Short mmCIF file of C-alpha atoms in Angstrom, two decimals:
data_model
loop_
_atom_site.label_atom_id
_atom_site.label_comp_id
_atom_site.label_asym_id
_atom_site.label_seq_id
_atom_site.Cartn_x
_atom_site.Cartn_y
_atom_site.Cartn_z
CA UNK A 1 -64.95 -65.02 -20.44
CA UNK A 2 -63.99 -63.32 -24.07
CA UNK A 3 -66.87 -63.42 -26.76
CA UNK A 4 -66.53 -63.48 -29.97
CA UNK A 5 -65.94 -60.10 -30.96
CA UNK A 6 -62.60 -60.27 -28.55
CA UNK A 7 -61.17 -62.87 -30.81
CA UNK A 8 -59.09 -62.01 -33.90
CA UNK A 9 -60.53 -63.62 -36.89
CA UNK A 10 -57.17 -64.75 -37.79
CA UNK A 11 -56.67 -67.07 -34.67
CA UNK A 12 -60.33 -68.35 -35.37
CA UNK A 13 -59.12 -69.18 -39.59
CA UNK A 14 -55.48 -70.70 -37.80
CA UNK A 15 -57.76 -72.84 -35.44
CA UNK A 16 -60.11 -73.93 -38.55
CA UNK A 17 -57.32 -74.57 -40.35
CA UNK A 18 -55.61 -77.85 -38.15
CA UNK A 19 -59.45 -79.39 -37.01
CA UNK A 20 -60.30 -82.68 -38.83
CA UNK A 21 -64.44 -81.08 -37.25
CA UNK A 22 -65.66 -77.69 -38.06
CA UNK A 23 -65.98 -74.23 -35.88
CA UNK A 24 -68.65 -73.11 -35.80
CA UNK A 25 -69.35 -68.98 -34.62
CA UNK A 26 -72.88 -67.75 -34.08
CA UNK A 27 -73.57 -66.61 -37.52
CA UNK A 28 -73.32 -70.80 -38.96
CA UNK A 29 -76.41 -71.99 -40.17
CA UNK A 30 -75.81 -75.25 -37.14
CA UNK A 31 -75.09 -73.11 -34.89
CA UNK A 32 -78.30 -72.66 -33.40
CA UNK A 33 -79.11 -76.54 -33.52
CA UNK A 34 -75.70 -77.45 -32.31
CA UNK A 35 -75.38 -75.82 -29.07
CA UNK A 36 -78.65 -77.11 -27.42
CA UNK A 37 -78.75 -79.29 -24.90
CA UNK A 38 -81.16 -82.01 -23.36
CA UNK A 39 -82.96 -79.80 -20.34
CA UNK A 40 -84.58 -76.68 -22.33
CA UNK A 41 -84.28 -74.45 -18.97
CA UNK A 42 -80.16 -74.10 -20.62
CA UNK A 43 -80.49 -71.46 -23.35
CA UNK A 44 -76.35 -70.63 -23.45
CA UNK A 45 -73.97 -68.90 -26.55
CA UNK A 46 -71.14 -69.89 -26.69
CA UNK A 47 -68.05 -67.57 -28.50
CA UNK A 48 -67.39 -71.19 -30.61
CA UNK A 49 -68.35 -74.28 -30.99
CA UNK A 50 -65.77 -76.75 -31.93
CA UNK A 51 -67.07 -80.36 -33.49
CA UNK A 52 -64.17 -81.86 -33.39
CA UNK A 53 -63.35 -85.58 -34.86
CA UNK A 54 -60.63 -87.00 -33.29
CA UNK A 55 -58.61 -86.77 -30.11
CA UNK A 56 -56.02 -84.11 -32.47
CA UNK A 57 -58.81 -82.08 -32.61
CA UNK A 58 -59.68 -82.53 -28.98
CA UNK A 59 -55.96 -80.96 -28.28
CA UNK A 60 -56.20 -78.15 -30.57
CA UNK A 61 -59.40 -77.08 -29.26
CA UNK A 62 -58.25 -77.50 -25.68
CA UNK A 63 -54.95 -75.37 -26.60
CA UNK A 64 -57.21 -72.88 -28.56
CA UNK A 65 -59.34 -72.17 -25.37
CA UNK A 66 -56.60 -72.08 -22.79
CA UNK A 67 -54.51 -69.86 -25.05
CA UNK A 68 -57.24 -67.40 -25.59
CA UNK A 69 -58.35 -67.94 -22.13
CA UNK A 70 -61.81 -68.76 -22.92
CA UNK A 71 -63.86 -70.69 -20.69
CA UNK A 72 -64.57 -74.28 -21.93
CA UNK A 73 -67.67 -76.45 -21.52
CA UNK A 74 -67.06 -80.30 -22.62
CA UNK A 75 -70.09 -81.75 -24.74
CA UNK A 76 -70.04 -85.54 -25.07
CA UNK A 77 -74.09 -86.40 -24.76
CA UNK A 78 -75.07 -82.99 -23.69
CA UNK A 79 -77.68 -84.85 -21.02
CA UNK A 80 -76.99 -83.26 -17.80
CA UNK A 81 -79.34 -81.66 -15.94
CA UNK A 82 -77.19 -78.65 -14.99
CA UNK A 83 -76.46 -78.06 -18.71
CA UNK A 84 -72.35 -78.26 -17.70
CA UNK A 85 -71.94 -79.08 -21.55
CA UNK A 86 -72.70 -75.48 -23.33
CA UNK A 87 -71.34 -72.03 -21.75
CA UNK A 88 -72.14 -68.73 -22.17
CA UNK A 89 -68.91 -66.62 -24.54
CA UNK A 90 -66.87 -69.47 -24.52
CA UNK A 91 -65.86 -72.52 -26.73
CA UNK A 92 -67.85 -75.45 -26.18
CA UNK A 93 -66.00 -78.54 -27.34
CA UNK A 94 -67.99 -81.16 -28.80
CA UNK A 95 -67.74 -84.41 -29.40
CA UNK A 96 -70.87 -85.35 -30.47
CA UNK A 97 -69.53 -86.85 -33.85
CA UNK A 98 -66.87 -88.90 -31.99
CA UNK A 99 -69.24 -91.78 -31.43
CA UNK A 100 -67.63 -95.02 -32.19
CA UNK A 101 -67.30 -98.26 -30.71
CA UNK A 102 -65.21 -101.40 -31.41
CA UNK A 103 -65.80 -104.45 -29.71
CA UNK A 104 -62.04 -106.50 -29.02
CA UNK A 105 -62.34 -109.85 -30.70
CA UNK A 106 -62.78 -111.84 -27.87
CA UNK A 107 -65.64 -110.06 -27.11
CA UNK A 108 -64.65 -109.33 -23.14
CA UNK A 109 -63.80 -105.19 -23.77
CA UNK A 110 -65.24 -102.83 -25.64
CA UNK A 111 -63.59 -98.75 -26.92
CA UNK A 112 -65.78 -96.52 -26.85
CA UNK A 113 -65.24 -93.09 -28.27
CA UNK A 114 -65.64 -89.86 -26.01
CA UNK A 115 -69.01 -88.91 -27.76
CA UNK A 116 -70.67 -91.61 -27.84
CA UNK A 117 -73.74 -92.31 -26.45
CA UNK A 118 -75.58 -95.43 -24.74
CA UNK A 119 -77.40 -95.70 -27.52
CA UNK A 120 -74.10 -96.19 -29.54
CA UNK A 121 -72.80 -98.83 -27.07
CA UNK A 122 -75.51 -100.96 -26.85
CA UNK A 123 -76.02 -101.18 -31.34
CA UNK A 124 -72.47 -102.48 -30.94
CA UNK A 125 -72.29 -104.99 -28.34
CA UNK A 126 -75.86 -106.42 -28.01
CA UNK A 127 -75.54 -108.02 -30.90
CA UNK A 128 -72.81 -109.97 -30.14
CA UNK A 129 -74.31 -110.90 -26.92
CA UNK A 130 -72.53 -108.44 -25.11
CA UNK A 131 -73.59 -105.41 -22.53
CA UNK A 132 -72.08 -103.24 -20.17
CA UNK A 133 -73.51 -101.62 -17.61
CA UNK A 134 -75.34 -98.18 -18.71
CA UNK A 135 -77.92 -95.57 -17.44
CA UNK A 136 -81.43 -95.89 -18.48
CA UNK A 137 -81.76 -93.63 -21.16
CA UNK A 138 -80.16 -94.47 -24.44
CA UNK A 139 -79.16 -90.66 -25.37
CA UNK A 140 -77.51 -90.27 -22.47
CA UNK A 141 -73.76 -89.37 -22.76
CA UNK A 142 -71.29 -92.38 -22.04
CA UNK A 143 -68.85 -89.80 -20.61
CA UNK A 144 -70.90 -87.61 -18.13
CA UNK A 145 -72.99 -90.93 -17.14
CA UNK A 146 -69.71 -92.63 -16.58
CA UNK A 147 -67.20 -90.23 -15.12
CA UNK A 148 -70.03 -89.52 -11.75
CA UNK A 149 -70.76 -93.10 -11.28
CA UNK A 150 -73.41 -95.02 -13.97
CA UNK A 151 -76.20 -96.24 -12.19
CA UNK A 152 -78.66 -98.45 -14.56
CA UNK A 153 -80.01 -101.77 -14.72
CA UNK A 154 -77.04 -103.93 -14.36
CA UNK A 155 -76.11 -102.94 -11.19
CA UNK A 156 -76.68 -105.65 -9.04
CA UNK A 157 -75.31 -108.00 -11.48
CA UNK A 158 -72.15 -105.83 -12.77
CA UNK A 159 -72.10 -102.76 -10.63
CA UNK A 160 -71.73 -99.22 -11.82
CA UNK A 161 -70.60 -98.10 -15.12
CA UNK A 162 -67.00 -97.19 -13.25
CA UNK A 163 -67.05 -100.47 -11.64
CA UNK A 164 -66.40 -101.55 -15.96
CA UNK A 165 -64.50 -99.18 -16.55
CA UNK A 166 -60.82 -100.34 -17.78
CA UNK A 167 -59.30 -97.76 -18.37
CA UNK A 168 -59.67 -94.10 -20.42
CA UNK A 169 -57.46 -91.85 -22.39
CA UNK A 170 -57.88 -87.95 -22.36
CA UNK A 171 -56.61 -84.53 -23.48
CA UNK A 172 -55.12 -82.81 -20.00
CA UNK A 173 -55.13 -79.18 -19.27
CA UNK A 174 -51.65 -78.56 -21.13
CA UNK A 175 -52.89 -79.91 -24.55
CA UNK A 176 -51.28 -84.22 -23.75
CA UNK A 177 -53.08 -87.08 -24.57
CA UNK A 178 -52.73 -90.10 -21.87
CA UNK A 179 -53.49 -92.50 -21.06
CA UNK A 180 -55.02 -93.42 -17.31
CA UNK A 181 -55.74 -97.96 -15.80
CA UNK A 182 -54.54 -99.63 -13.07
CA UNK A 183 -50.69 -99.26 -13.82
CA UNK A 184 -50.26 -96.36 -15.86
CA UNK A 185 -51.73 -92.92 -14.13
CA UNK A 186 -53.36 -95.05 -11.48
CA UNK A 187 -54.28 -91.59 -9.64
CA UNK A 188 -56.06 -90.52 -12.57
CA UNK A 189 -57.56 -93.59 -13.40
CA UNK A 190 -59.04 -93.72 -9.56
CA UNK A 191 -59.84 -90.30 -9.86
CA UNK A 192 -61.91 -90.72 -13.34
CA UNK A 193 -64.27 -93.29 -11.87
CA UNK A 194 -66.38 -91.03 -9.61
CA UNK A 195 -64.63 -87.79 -10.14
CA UNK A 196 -66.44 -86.23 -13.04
CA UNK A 197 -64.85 -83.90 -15.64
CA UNK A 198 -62.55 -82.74 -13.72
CA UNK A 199 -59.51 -83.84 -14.82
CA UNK A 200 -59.23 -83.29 -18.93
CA UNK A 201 -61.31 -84.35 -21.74
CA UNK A 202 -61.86 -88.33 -22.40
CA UNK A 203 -61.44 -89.05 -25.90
CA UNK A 204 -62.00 -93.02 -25.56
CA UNK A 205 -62.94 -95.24 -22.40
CA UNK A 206 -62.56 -99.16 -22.51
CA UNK A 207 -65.16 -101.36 -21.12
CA UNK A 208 -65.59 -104.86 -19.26
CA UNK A 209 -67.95 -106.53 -21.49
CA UNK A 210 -70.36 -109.05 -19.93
CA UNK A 211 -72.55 -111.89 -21.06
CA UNK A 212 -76.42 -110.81 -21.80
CA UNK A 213 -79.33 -113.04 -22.68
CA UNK A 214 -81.27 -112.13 -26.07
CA UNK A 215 -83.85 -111.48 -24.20
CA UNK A 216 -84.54 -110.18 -20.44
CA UNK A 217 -87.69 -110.01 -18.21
CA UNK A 218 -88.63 -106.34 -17.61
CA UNK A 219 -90.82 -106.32 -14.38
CA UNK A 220 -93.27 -103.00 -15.11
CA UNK A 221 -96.87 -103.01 -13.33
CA UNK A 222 -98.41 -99.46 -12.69
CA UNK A 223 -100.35 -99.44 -9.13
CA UNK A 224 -102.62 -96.14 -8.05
CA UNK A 225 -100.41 -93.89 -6.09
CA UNK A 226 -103.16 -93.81 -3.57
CA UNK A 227 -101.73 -97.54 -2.35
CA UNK A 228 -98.16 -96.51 -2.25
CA UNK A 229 -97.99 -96.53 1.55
CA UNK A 230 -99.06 -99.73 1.15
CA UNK A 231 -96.77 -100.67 -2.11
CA UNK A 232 -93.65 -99.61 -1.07
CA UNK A 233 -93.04 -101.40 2.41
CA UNK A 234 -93.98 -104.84 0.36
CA UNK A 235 -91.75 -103.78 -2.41
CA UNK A 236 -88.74 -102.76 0.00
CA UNK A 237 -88.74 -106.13 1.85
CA UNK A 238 -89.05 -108.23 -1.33
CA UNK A 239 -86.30 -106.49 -2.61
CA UNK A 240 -84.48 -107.40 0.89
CA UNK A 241 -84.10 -110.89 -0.41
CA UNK A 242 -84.25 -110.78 -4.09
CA UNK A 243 -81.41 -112.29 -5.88
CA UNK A 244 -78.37 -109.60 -7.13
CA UNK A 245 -79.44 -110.41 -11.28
CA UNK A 246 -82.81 -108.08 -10.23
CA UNK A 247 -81.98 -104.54 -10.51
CA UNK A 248 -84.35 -101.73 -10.03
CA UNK A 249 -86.98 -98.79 -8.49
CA UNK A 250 -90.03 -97.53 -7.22
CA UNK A 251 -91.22 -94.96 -9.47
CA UNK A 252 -93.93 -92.20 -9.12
CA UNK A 253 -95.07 -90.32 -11.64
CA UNK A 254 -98.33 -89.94 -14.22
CA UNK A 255 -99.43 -92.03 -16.54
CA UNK A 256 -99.98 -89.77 -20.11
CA UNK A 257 -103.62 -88.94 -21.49
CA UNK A 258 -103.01 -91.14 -24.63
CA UNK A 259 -104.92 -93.55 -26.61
CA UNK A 260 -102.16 -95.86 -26.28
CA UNK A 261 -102.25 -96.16 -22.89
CA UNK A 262 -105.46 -98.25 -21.49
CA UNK A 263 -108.47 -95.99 -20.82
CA UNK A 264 -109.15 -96.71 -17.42
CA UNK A 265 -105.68 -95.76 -16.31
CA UNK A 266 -104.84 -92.74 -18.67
CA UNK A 267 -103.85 -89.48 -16.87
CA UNK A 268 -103.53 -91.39 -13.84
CA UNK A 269 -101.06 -90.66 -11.02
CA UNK A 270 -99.09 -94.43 -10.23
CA UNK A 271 -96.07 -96.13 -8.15
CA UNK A 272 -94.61 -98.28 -11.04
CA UNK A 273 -92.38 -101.23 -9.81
CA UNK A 274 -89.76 -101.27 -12.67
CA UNK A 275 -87.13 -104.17 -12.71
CA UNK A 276 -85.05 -105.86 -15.02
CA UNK A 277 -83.54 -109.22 -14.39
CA UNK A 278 -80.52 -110.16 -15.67
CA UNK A 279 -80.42 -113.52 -16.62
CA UNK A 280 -83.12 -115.97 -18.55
CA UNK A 281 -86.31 -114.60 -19.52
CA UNK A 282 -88.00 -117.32 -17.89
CA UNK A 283 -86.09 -117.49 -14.72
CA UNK A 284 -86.91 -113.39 -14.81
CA UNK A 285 -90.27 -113.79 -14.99
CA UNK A 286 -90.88 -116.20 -11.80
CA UNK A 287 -88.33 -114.14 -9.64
CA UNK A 288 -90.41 -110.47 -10.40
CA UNK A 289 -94.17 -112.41 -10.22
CA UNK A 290 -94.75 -111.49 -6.75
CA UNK A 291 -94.18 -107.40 -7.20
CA UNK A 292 -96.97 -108.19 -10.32
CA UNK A 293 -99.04 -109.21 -7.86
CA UNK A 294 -99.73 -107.27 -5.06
CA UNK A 295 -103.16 -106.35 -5.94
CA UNK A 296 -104.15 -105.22 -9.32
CA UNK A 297 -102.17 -103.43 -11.73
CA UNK A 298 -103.68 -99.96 -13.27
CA UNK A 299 -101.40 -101.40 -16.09
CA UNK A 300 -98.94 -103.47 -16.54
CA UNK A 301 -95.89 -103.22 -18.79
CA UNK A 302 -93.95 -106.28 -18.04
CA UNK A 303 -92.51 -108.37 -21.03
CA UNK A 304 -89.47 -110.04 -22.15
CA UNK A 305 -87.66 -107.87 -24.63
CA UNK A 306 -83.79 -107.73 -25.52
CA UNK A 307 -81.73 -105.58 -23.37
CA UNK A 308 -81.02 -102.78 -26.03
CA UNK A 309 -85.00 -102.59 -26.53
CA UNK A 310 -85.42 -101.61 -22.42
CA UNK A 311 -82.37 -99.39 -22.72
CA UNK A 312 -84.56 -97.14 -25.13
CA UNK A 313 -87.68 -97.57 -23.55
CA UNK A 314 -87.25 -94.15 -21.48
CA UNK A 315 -86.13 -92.17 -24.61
CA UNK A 316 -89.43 -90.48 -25.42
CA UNK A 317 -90.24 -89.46 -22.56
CA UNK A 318 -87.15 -87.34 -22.07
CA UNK A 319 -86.65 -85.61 -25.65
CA UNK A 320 -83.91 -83.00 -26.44
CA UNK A 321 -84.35 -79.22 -25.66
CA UNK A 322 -88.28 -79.73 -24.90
CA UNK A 323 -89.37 -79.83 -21.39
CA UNK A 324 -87.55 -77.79 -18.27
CA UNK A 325 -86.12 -79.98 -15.44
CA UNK A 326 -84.21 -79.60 -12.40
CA UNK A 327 -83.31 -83.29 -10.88
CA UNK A 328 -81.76 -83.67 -6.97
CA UNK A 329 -80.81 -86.68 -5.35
CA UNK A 330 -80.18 -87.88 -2.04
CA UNK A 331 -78.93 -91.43 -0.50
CA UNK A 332 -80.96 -92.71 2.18
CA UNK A 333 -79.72 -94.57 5.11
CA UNK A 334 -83.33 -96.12 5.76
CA UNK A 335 -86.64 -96.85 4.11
CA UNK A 336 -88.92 -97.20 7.13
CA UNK A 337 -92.12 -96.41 7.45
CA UNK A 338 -91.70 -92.88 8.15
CA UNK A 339 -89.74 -92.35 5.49
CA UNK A 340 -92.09 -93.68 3.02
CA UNK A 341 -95.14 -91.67 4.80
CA UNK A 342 -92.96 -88.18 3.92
CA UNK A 343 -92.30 -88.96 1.22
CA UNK A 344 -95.56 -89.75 -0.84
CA UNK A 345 -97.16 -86.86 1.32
CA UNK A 346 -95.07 -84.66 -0.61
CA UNK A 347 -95.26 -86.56 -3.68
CA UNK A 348 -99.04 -85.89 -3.84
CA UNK A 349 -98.14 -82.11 -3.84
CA UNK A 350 -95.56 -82.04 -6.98
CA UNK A 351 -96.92 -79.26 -9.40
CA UNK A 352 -96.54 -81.21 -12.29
CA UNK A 353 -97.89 -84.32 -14.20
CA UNK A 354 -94.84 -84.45 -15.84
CA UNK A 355 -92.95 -85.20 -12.95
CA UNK A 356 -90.93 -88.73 -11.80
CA UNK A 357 -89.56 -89.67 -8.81
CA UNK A 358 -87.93 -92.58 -8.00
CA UNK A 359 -86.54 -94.84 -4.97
CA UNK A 360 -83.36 -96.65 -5.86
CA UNK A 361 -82.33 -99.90 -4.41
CA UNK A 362 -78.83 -100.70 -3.95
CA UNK A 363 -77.45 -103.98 -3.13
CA UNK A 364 -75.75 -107.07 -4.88
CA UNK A 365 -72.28 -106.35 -6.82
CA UNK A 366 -72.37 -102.15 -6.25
CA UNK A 367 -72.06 -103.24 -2.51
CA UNK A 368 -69.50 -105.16 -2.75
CA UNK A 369 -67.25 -102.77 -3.88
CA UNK A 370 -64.69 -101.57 -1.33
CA UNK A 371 -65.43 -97.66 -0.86
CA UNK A 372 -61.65 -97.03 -1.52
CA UNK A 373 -61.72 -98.78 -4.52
CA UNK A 374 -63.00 -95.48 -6.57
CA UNK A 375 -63.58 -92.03 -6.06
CA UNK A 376 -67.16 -92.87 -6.50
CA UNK A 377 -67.11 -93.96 -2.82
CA UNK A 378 -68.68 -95.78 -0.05
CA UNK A 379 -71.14 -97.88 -1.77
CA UNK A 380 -72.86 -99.07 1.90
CA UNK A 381 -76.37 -96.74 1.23
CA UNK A 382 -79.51 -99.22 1.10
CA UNK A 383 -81.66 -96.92 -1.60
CA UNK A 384 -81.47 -93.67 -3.35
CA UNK A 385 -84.34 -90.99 -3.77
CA UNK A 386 -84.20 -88.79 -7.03
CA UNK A 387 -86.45 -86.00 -7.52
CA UNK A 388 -86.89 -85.84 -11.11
CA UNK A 389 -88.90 -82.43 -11.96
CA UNK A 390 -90.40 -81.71 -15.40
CA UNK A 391 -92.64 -79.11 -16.35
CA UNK A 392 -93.23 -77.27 -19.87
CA UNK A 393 -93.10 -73.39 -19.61
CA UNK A 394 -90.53 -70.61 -17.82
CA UNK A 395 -93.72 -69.79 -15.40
CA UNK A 396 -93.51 -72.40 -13.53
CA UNK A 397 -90.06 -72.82 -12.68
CA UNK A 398 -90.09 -71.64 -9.38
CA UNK A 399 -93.19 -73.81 -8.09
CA UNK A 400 -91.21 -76.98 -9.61
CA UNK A 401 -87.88 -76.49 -8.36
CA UNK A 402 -88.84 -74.56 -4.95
CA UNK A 403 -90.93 -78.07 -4.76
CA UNK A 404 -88.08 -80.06 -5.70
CA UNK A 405 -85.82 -78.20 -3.28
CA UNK A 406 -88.06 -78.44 0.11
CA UNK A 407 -88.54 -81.81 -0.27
CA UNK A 408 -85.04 -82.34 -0.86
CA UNK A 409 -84.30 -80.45 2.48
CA UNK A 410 -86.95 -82.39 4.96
CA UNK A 411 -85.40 -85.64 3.43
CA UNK A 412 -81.62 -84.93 4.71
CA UNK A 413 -82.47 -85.90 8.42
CA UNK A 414 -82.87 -89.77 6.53
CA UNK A 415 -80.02 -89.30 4.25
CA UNK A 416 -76.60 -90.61 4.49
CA UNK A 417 -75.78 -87.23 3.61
CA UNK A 418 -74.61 -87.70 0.27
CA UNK A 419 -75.65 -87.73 -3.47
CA UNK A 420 -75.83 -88.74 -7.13
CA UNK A 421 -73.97 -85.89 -8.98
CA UNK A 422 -75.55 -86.96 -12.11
CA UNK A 423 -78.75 -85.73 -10.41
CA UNK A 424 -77.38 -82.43 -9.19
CA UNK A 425 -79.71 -79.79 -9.35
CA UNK A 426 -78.64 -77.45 -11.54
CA UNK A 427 -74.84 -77.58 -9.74
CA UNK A 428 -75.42 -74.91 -6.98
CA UNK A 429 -73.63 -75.46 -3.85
CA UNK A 430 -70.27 -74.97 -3.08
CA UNK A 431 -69.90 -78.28 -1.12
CA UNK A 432 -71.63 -80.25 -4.19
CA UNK A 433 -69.11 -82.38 -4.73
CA UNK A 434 -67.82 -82.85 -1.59
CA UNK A 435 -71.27 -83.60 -0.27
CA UNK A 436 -71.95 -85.98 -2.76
CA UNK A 437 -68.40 -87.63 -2.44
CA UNK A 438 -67.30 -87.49 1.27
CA UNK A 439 -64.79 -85.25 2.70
CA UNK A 440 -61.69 -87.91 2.42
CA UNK A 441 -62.41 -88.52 -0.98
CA UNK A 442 -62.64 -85.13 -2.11
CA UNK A 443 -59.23 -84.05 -0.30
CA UNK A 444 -57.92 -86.79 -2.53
CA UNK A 445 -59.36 -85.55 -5.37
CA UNK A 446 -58.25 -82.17 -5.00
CA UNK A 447 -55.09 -82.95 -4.83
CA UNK A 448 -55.19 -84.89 -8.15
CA UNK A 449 -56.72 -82.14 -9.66
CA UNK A 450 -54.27 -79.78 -8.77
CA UNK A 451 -51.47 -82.41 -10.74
CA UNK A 452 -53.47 -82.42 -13.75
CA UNK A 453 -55.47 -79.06 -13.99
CA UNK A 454 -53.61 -76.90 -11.29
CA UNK A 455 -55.27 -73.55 -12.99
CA UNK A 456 -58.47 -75.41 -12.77
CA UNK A 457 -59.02 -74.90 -16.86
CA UNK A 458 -62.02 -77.55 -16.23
CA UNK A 459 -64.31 -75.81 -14.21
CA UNK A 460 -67.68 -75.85 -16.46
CA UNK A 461 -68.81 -79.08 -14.65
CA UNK A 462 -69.38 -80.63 -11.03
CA UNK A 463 -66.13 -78.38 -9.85
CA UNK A 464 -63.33 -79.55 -7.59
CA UNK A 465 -60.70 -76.94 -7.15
CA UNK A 466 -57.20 -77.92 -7.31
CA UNK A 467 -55.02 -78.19 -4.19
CA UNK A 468 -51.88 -79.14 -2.96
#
């Protein structure tokens, strides 16, 4: 990697000089503020930070790095866990003020711009009555969400976030912009939904837009974790027959020590049943009474809401640059008793109140989806567990993610095998991706990558090396 001192200040004035955005070097007053991302464990420097505007500056800063062989990390929400989107000496490209998003007039697709977030999305379509299918955190990236999969709380309605995607233009390795759909770059355009980063930088995605009620039924009540063993089997088979427009998880974690919170329940350690039902309030909120039922509630935070309100609901509890994380996942191929026993065993051990971790149904459109179809994959696993760890301070990073890590480990003789590479630890592994993927889908991959990115440019990410 060069650093800054390597690099004539002549090529960096000649590079200012053609960017719409600004470059930013170390000594900028935004410097600082600019290259943080959301997990505070990632403390990187880069050489330069380019903000670029448009998808011009997009190809000048991609020609600027490869010509002065920098390394380049791609910043669109900056919300991975791994922290792919800020390197150490390098330039980090960001697109952080390439956030727009224009609805078509017959309200059925949306643009998106490269740097946009969910947030960003959702301002712009809900209010036309429109959604497609997100994460569950507003300030989540649409690009790095998107480009491993999407999973959020549309899924068994409208599948993935790839399942809607249309199509996508991007800056390649060699400085072009194309575009990838069905017809034109079909390779690509298989390749983008499921493939990650990869394969150049996405300037602007297009969405299927879908139908959403004003308001939606959120299904929330908070039991004791104590009754999990009991919860969870009566959740899982419920959720064996529940219709496809009811989308969503068993969730551990801690309730805070705050006034707002009821005083019987604060600081206490729950297994939340949160849903969201995609359809009529009303109709919602018959379809999720029985999981509001099964005994009492330490709280409950079911309502009706509108969709963009549920969307943000998460946000505080995951703010920017604060809190330390390291997030695995793993698809399971059963939830039987067993399975549940190990698992809140080792729950009741996690190091930190800060902690979530959650069991992901699967089911309705996402399994309908032919595992061909995208490089996303076979879509046939029944639940997903994610291991979300947070904790505040450097001295207790290796209790969290050795924690993390074991449990992880005893859960792969009841995995499928594979995993979410949005929730990728902090990218170690040399068989990530193929893990995550399967082996035929990464050999496809590879191959792709080695027509688009043959000197593997676009490395700083969830890497697949090129090959022929």
């Amino acid at each position: 990697m060069a650093a800054t001192a390597t690099l004539a200040p002549s090529s960096i004035e000649s590079f200012r000089s053609i960017l719409r955005g600004e470059v930013l070097e170390p000594s900028h007053p935004s410097y600082d503020a600019t290259r943080v991302v959301w997990n505070g464990m990632i403390d990187r420097r880069p050489a330069l930070i380019a903000r670029c505007r448009n998808a011009a500056d997009v190809v000048a800063s991609v020609n600027f790095g490869r010509e002065q062989r920098l390394a380049m990390a791609i910043r669109s929400g900056g919300h991975n866990v791994a922290g792919y989107a800020v390197c150490d000496g390098g330039l980090m490209i960001d697109m952080s003020l390439m956030k727009g998003v224009r609805v078509a007039p017959g309200l059925d697709r949306a643009f998106v711009e490269g740097g946009a977030t969910w947030a960003d999305v959702d301002a712009a379509t809900t209010p036309l009555g429109r959604a497609t299918p997100g994460g569950l955190i507003s300030a989540t990236g649409v690009a790095g969400l998107t480009l491993s999969g999407g999973i959020g709380w549309l899924r068994g309605s409208h599948g993935l976030s790839v399942d809607n995607l249309l199509a996508a233009d991007l800056v390649t390795a060699d400085g072009r912009l194309i575009h990838a759909d069905a017809t034109q770059n079909p390779d690509l355009f298989w390749a983008l939904r499921g493939g990650g980063g990869n394969f150049g930088v996405v300037t602007s995605f297009e969405f299927k837009l879908h139908q959403i009620e004003p308001e939606l039924m959120l299904c929330g009540p908070a039991y004791p974790e104590e009754r999990a063993n009991e919860i969870i089997p009566l959740w899982r088979d419920f959720m064996q027959t529940a219709p496809d427009r009811l989308s969503g998880l068993a969730e551990f974690s801690t309730l805070p020590d705050d006034p707002s919170i009821l005083e019987h329940a604060r600081g206490r350690r729950v297994l939340a049943l949160a849903h969201v039902y995609d359809g009529p309030a009303d109709e919602g909120e018959r379809v999720v009474a029985p999981l509001r039922s099964l005994g009492e509630p330490l709280i409950d935070f079911s309502g009706r809401m509108p969709y963009r309100t549920i969307q943000s609901l998460y946000d505080g509890l995951f703010p920017k640059g604060r809190d330390r994380c390291y997030w695995k996942s793993t698809y399971l191929s059963r939830l039987d008793d067993e399975v549940i026993r190990v698992i809140t065993a080792r729950m009741a051990k996690r190091p930190s109140e800060m902690t979530f971790a959650s069991i992901w149904k699967f089911g309705g459109f996402v399994q309908r989806v032919a595992a061909d179809e995208t490089a996303f994959g076979d879509r046939s696993m029944p639940f997903m567990l994610s291991l979300d760890a947070i904790w505040p301070g450097a001295d207790e990073d290796d209790a969290n993610i050795g924690w993390v890590r074991s449990l992880w480990q005893d859960m792969q003789r009841y995995s499928t095998g594979r995993l979410y590479l949005n929730f990728p630890g902090h990218g170690e592994g040399a068989d990530l991706v193929r893990d995550a993927l399967g082996a035929e889908a990464y050999a496809r991959l590879a191959k792709i990558k080695h027509r688009y990115d043959p000197d593997n440019l676009f490395r700083l990410n969830q890497n697949i090396l090129p090959m022929h």
